[in-house]
Coordinates of C-alpha atoms in Angstrom, one line a residue:
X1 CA -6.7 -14.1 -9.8
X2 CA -4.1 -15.5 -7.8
X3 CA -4.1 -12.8 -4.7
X4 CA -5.8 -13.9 -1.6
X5 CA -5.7 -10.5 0.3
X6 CA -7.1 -7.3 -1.7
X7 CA -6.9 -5.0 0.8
X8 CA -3.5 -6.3 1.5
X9 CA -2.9 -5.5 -1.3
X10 CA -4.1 -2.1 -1.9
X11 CA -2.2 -0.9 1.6
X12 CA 1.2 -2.3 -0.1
X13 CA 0.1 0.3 -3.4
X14 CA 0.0 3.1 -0.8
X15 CA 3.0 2.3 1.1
X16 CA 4.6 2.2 -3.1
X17 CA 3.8 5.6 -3.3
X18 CA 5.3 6.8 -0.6
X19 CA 8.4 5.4 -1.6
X20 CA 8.5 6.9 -4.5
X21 CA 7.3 10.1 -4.2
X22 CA 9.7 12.8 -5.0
X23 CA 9.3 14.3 -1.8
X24 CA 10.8 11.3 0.0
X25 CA 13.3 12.3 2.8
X26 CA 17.0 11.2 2.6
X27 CA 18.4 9.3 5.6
X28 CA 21.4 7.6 7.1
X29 CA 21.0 4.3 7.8
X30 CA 22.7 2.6 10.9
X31 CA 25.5 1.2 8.7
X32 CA 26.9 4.8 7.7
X33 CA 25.2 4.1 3.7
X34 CA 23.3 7.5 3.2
X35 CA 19.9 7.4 1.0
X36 CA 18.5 9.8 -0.9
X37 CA 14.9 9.8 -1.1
X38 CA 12.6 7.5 -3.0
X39 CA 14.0 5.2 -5.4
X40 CA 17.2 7.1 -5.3
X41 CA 20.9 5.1 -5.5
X42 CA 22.8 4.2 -2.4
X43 CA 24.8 6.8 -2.4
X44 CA 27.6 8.8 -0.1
X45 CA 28.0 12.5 0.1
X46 CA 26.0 14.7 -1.9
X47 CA 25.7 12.4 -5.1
X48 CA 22.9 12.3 -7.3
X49 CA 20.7 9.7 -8.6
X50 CA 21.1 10.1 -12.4
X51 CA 17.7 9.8 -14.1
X52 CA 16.1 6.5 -15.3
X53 CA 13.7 5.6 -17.3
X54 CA 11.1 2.1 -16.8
X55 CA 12.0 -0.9 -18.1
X56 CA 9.4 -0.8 -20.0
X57 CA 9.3 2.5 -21.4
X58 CA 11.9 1.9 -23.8
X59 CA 12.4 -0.4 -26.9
X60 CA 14.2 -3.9 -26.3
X61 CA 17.9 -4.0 -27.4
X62 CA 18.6 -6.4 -30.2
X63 CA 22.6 -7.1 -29.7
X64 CA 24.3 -8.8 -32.8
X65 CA 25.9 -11.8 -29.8
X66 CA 27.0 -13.9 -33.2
X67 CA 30.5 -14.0 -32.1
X68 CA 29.0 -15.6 -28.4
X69 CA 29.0 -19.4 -28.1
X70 CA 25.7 -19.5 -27.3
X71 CA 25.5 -21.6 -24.2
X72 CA 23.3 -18.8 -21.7
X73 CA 19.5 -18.3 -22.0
X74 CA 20.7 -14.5 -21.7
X75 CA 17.4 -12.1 -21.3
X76 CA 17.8 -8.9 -24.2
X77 CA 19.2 -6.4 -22.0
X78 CA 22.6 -5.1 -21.9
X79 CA 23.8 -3.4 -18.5
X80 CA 26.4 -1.0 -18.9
X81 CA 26.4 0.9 -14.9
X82 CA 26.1 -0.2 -11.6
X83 CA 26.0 2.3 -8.7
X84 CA 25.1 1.0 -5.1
X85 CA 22.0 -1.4 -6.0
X86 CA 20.5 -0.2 -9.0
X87 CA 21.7 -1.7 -12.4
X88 CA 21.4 0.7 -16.0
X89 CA 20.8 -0.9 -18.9
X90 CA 22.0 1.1 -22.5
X91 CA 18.6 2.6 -22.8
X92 CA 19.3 4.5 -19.0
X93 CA 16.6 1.9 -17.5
X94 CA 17.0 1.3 -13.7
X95 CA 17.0 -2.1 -11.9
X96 CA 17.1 -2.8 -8.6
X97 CA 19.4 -5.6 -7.8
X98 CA 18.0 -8.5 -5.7
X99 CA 20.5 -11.2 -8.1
X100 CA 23.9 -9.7 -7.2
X101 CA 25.3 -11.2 -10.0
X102 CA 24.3 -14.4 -8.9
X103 CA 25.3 -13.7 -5.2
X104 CA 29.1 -11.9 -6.2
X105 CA 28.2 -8.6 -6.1
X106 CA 28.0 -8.2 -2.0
X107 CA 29.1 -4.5 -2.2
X108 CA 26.5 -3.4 -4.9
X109 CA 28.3 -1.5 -7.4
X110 CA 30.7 1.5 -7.8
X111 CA 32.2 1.1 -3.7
X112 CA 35.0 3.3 -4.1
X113 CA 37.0 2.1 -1.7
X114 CA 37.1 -0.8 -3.6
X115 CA 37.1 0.6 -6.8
X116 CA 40.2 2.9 -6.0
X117 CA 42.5 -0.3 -4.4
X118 CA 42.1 -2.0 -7.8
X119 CA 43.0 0.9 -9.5
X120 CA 46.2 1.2 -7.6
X121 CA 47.3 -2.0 -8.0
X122 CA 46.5 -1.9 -11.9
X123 CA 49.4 1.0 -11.3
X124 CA 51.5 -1.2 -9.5
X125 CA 51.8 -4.6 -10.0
X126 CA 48.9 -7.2 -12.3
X127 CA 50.8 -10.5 -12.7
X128 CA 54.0 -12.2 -12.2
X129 CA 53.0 -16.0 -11.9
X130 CA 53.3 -18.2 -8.7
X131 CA 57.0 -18.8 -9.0
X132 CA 57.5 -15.6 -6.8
X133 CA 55.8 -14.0 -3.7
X134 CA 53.3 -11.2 -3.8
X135 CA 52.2 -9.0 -0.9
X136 CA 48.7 -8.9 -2.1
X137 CA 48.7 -12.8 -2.3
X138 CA 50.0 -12.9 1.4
X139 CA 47.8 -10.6 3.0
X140 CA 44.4 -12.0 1.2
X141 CA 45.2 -15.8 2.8
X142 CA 45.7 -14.5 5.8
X143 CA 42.5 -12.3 6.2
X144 CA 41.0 -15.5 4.5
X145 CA 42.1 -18.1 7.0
X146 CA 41.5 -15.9 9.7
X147 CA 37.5 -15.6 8.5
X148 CA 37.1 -19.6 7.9
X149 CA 39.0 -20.6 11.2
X150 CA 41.0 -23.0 8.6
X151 CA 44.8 -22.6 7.9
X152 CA 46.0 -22.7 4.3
X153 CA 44.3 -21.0 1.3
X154 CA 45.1 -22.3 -2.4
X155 CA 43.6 -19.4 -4.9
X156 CA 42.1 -19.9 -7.7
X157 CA 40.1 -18.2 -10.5
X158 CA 36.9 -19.2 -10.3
X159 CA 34.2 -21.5 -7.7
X160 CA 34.8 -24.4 -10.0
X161 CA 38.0 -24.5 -9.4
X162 CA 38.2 -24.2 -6.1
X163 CA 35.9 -27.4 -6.1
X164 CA 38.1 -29.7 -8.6
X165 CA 41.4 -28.5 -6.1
X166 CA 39.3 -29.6 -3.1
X167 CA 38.6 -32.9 -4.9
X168 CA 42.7 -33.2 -5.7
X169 CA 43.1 -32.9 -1.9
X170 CA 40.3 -35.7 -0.4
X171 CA 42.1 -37.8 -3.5
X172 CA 45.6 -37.1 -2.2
X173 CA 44.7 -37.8 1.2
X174 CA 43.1 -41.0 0.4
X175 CA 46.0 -42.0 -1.2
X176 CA 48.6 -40.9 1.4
X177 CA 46.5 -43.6 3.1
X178 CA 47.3 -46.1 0.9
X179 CA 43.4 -46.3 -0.5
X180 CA 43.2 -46.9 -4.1
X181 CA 40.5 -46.0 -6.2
X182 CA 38.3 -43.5 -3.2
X183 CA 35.4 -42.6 -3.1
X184 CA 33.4 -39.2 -2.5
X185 CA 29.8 -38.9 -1.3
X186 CA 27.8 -36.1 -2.8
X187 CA 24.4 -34.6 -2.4
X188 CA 21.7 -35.1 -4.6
X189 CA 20.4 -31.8 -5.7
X190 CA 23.6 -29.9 -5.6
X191 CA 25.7 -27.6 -7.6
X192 CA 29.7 -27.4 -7.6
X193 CA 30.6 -26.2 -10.9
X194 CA 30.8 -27.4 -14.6
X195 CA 34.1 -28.2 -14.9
X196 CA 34.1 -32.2 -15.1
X197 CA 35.5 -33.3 -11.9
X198 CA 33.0 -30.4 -10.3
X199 CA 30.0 -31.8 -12.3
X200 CA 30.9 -35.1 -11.2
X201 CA 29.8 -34.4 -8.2
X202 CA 26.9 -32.2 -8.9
X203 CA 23.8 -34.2 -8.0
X204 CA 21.7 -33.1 -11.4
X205 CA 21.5 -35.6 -13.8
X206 CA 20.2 -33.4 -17.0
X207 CA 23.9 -31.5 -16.7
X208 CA 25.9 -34.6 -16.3
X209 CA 24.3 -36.9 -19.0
X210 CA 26.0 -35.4 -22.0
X211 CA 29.5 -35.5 -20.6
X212 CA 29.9 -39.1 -19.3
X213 CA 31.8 -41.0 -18.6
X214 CA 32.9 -38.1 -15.4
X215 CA 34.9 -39.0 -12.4
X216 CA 34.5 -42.4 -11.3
X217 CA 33.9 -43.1 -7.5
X218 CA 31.4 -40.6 -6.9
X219 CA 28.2 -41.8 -4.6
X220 CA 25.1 -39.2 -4.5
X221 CA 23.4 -39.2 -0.9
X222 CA 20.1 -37.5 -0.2
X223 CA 20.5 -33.9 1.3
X224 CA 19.2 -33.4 4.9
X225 CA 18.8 -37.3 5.1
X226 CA 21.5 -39.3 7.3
X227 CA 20.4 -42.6 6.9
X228 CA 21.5 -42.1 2.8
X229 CA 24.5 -40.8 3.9
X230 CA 25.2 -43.8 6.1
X231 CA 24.6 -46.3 3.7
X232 CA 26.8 -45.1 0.8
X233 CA 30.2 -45.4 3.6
X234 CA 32.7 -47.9 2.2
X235 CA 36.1 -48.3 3.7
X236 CA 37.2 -46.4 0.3
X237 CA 35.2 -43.5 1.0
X238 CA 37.6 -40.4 1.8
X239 CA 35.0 -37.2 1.8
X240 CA 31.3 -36.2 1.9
X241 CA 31.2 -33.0 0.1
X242 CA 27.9 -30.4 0.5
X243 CA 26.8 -27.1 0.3
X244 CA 26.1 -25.9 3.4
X245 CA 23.1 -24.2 1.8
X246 CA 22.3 -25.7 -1.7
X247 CA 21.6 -22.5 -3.8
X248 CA 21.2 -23.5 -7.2
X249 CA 19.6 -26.7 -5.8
X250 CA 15.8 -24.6 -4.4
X251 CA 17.7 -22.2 -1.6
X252 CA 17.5 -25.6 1.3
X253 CA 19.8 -25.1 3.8
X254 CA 21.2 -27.8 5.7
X255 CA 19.4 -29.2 9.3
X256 CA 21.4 -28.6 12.1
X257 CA 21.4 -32.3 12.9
X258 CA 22.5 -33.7 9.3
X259 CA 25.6 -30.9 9.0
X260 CA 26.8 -32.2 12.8
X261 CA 25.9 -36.0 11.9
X262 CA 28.4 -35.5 8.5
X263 CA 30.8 -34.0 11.0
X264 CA 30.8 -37.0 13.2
X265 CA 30.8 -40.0 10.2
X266 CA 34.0 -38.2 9.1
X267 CA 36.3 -38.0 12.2
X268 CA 35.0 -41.4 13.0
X269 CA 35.7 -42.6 9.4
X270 CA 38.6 -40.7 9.0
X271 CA 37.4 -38.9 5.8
X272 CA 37.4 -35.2 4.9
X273 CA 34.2 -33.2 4.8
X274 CA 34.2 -30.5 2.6
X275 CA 31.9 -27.5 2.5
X276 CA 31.1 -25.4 -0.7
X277 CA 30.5 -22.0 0.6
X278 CA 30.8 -20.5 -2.9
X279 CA 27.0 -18.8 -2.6
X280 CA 26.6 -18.9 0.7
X281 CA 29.5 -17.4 2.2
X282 CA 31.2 -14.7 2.7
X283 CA 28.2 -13.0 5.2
X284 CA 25.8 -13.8 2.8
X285 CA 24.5 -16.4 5.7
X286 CA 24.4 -13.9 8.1
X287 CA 28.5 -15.1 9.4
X288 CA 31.1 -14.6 7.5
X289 CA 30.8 -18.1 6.8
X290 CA 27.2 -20.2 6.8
X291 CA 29.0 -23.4 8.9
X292 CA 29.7 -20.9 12.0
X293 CA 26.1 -21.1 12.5
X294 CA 26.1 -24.7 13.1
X295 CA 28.9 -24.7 15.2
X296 CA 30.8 -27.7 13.4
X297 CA 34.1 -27.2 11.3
X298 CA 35.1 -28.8 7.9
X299 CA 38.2 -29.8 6.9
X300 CA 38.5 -28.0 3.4
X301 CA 36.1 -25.1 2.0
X302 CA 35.3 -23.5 -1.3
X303 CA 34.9 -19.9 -1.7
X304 CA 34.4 -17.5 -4.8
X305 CA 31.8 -15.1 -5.7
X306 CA 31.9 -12.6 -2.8
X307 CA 35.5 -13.2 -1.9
X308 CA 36.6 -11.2 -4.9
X309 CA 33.0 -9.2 -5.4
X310 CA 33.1 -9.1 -9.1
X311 CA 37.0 -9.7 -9.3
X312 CA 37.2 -13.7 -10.7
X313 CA 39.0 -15.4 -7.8
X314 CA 38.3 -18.2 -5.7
X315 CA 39.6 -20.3 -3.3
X316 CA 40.4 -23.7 -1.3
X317 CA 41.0 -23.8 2.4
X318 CA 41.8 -26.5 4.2
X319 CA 42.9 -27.5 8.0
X320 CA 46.9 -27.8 8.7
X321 CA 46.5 -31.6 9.4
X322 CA 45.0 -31.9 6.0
X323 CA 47.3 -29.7 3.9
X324 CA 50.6 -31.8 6.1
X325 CA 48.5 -35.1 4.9
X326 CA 47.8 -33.9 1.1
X327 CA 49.2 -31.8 -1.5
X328 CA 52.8 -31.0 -1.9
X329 CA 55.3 -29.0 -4.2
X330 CA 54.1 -30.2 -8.1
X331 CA 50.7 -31.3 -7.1
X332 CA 48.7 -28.6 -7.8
X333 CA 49.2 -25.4 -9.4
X334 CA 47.6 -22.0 -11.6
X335 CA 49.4 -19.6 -13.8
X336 CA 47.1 -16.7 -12.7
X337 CA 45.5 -17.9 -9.5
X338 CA 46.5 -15.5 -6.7
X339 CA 48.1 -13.1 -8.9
X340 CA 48.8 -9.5 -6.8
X341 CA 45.4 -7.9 -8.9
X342 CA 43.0 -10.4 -7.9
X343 CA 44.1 -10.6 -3.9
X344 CA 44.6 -6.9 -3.8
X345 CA 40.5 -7.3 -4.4
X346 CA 40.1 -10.0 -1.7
X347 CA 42.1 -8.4 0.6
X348 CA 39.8 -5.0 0.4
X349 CA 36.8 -7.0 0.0
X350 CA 37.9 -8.1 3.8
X351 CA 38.7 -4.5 4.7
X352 CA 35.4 -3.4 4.0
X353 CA 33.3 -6.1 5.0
X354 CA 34.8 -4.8 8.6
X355 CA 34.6 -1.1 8.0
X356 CA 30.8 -1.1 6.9
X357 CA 30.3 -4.3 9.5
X358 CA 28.0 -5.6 6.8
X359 CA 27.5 -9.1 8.5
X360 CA 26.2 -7.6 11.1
X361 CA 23.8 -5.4 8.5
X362 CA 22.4 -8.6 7.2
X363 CA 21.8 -9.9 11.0
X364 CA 19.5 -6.9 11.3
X365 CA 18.2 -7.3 8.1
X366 CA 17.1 -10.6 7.7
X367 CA 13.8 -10.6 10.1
X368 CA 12.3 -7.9 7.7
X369 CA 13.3 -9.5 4.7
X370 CA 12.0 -13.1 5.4
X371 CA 9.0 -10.8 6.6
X372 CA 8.1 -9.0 3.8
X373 CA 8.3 -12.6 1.4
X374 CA 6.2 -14.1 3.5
X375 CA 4.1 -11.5 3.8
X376 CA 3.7 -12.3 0.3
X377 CA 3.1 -16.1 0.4
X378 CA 0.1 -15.1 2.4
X379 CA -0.8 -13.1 0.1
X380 CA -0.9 -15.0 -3.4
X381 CA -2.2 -18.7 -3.4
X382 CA 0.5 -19.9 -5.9
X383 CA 3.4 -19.1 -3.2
X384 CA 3.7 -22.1 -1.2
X385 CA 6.8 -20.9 1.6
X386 CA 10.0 -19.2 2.1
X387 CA 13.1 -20.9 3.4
X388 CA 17.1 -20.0 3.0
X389 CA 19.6 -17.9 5.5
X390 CA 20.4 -14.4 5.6
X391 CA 20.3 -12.5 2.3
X392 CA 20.3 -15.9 0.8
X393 CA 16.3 -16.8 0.2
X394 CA 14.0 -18.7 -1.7
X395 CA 10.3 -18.7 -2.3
X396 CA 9.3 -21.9 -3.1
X397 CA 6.1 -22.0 -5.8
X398 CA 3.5 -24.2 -4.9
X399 CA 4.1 -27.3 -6.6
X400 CA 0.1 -27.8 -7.4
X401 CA 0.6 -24.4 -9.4
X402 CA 1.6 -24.9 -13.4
X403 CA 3.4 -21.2 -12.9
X404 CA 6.9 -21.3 -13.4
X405 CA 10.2 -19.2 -11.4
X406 CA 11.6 -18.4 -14.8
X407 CA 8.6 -16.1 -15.7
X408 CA 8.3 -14.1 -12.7
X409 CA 11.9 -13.8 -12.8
X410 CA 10.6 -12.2 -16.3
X411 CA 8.2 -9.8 -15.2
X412 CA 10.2 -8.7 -11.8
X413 CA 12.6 -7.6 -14.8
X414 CA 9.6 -5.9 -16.5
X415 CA 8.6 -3.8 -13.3
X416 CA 12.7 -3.0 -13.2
X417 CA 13.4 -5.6 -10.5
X418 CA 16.4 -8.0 -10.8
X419 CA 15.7 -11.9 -8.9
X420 CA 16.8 -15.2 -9.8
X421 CA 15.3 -18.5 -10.3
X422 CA 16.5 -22.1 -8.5
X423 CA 15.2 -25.8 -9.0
X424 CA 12.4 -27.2 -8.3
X425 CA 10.5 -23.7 -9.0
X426 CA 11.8 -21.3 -6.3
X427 CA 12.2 -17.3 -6.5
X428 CA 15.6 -16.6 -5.4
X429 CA 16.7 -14.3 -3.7
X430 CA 20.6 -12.5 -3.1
X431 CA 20.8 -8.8 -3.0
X432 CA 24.1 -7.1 -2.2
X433 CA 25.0 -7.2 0.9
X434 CA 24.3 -3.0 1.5
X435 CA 20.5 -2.8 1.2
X436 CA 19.0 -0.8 3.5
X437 CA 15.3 -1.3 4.9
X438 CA 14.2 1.3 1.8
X439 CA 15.4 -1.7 -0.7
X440 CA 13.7 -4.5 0.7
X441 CA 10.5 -2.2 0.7
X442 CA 11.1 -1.2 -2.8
X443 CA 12.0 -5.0 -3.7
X444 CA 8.3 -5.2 -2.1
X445 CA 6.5 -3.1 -4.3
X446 CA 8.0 -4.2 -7.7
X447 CA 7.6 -7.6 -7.2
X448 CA 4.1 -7.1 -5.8
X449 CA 3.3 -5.2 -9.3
X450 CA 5.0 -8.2 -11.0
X451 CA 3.1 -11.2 -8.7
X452 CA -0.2 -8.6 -10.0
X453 CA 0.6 -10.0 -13.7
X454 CA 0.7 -13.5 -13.2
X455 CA -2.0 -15.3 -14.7

């Protein structure tokens, strides 16, 4: 068996049960999110947990998905609740949720803060197009640019989006400049979208292959790696674009020196460098953005996921010089991107990032998270390390080991615990934002049953 510390092991079983026993305790956590005891929901007041039955207590659902294109490797459950961190499937099965929806979900489920300023605006106001002004609109880009440090916001309705608008303004800028035919540099192992012009400059080659011939001009660079970077500058370059923590690429953040070398190629090139924050921001990081850390700032960001928590929105900010140097009236534009529902959801998203100072939640967090998964690299010989930011981590598989992410990810699901997979065989990991130390100890003790299975 893969485990290299029985007794390790058999302490974590104990610690389990105490989690779990019905005679658990409820607390208050130092983020005002009361717990009841044991595997209980993050609740408030005197809720209740409802009841939930293993995931492996009940019969698979079959769903007749005929009328789906099929273009997801969906696993056979259908979620119909949420409620703090815990997902229900239709057969009342709980999950803890270390997946977020693929990092969007950064206020669990059921906030009813949130939940009740959607509502309101339903009541008021959904849609009127972007030939008027909105209030909701107005306030989101300001609590927006605030956050970044950047100036103008363009919304949008999705991270892709936001990416192939970002692209429109390094290409307007280059040709303000009189450059014809620019060029961007892109990172090798990267994700930006699937939309074509994002996919162009997604460094994977397996997505791009079937949809050539994609946007011409694009030049992939090696992550982390200046000198590859260096090389690829022509005089028609006119932006580097990077995640600032690939997510979908293995969880690899960027080194401190490569983000501050791209920083300095650009102002002394005079190109744009643009930062995809779409996983990684939005406190996910640990700041409300993941390039405050680094102490440099871009010229034009992407943002989604978190900046509408479940509500499809995204967005482009960029610098004043930029937006005076790029897009004008008729060059860019969206029927519903901005429209008073979605911002009305950004804008509280803002509100109660402040109220339940849940940056500064994942600040605390973050040492006993990154303990606990190392904790379990030591233990099991086929988990090599653990690397990321924040609530934003990946367990990387060691690459001698023929055991795969993807079937892991399987049996977490089995023991009623929800991760992810990235490339290059990495556990991912991106809870919502609320977890208290009780999560991350529960998070423990499921996947440690799950890591138990692998053969």
């Amino acid at each position: 068996m893969a485990r290299k510390d029985s007794k390790q092991k058999v302490d974590s079983r104990k610690n389990a049960q105490s989690l779990t026993t019905p005679q658990a305790a409820g607390f208050c956590d130092d983020f005002g999110g009361c717990q009841g005891g044991g595997e209980g929901i993050y609740l408030s007041g005197n809720e209740q947990a409802p009841a939930a039955e293993s995931p492996k207590s009940a019969q698979k659902p079959t769903p007749d998905d005929s009328a789906i294109l099929q273009v997801y490797s969906r696993l056979p459950i259908i979620f119909n609740k949420g409620q703090g961190v815990y997902l229900y499937d239709t057969q009342g099965r709980e999950y803890l949720d270390f997946g977020a929806g693929i990092a969007v979900n950064a206020l669990g489920y059921g906030n009813t803060a949130f939940n009740t300023a959607l509502k309101e605006q339903i009541d008021k106001l959904l849609h009127i197009s972007n030939l008027y002004y909105n209030l909701p609109a107005i306030e989101a880009a300001t609590k927006l640019a605030k956050a970044s440090g950047l100036d103008r916001v363009f919304f949008t309705n999705s991270g892709a989006e936001a990416c192939e608008g970002a692209l429109k303004v390094a290409k307007k800028y280059a040709y303000e400049k009189g450059i014809k035919s620019p060029q961007i540099i892109a990172m090798k192992d990267s994700f930006h979208g699937r939309t074509l012009g994002a996919l162009s400059v997604t460094g994977n080659s397996a997505y791009q292959k079937p949809f050539k011939p994609l946007l011409s001009g694009v030049k992939f660079a090696r992550f982390n790696d200046i000198a590859s970077v260096e090389r690829l500058i022509t005089p028609k370059t006119c932006a580097i674009m990077l995640e600032t923590i690939q997510g979908e690429g293995g969880v690899t953040p960027a080194s401190k020196e490569f983000l501050h070398a791209m920083r300095k190629l650009c102002d002394r090139h005079d190109m744009l460098l643009i930062l995809d924050e779409i996983q990684c921001g939005m406190g996910r990081s640990g700041s409300m953005f993941a390039y405050e850390q680094y102490g440099i700032m871009p010229d034009i960001i992407t943002t989604a996921k978190a900046l509408g928590c479940g509500v499809p929105v995204g967005a482009f900010v960029l610098s004043q010089k930029v937006a005076d140097l790029s897009l004008k009236p008729g060059d860019h534009g969206s029927t519903y991107g901005g429209n008073p529902f979605v911002c009305a959801a950004v804008s509280k998203v803002f509100d109660i990032f402040e109220e339940l100072q849940l940056v500064q939640r994942v600040i605390k967090l973050t040492p006993s998270l990154t303990q606990v998964l190392q904790e379990l690299c030591d233990r099991y010989d086929f988990l090599h390390s653990v690397r990321g930011k924040g609530f934003l981590q990946g367990v990387q598989i060691d690459p001698k080991s023929k055991i795969q992410a993807k079937h892991i990810v399987q049996l977490a699901i089995e023991e009623g615990l929800i991760i992810l997979s990235a490339s290059h065989n990495v556990l991912r990991f991106a809870p919502p934002l609320i977890i208290t130390q009780e999560h991350i100890e529960l998070m423990r003790q499921r996947l440690t049953r799950a890591l138990d299975r692998v053969s």
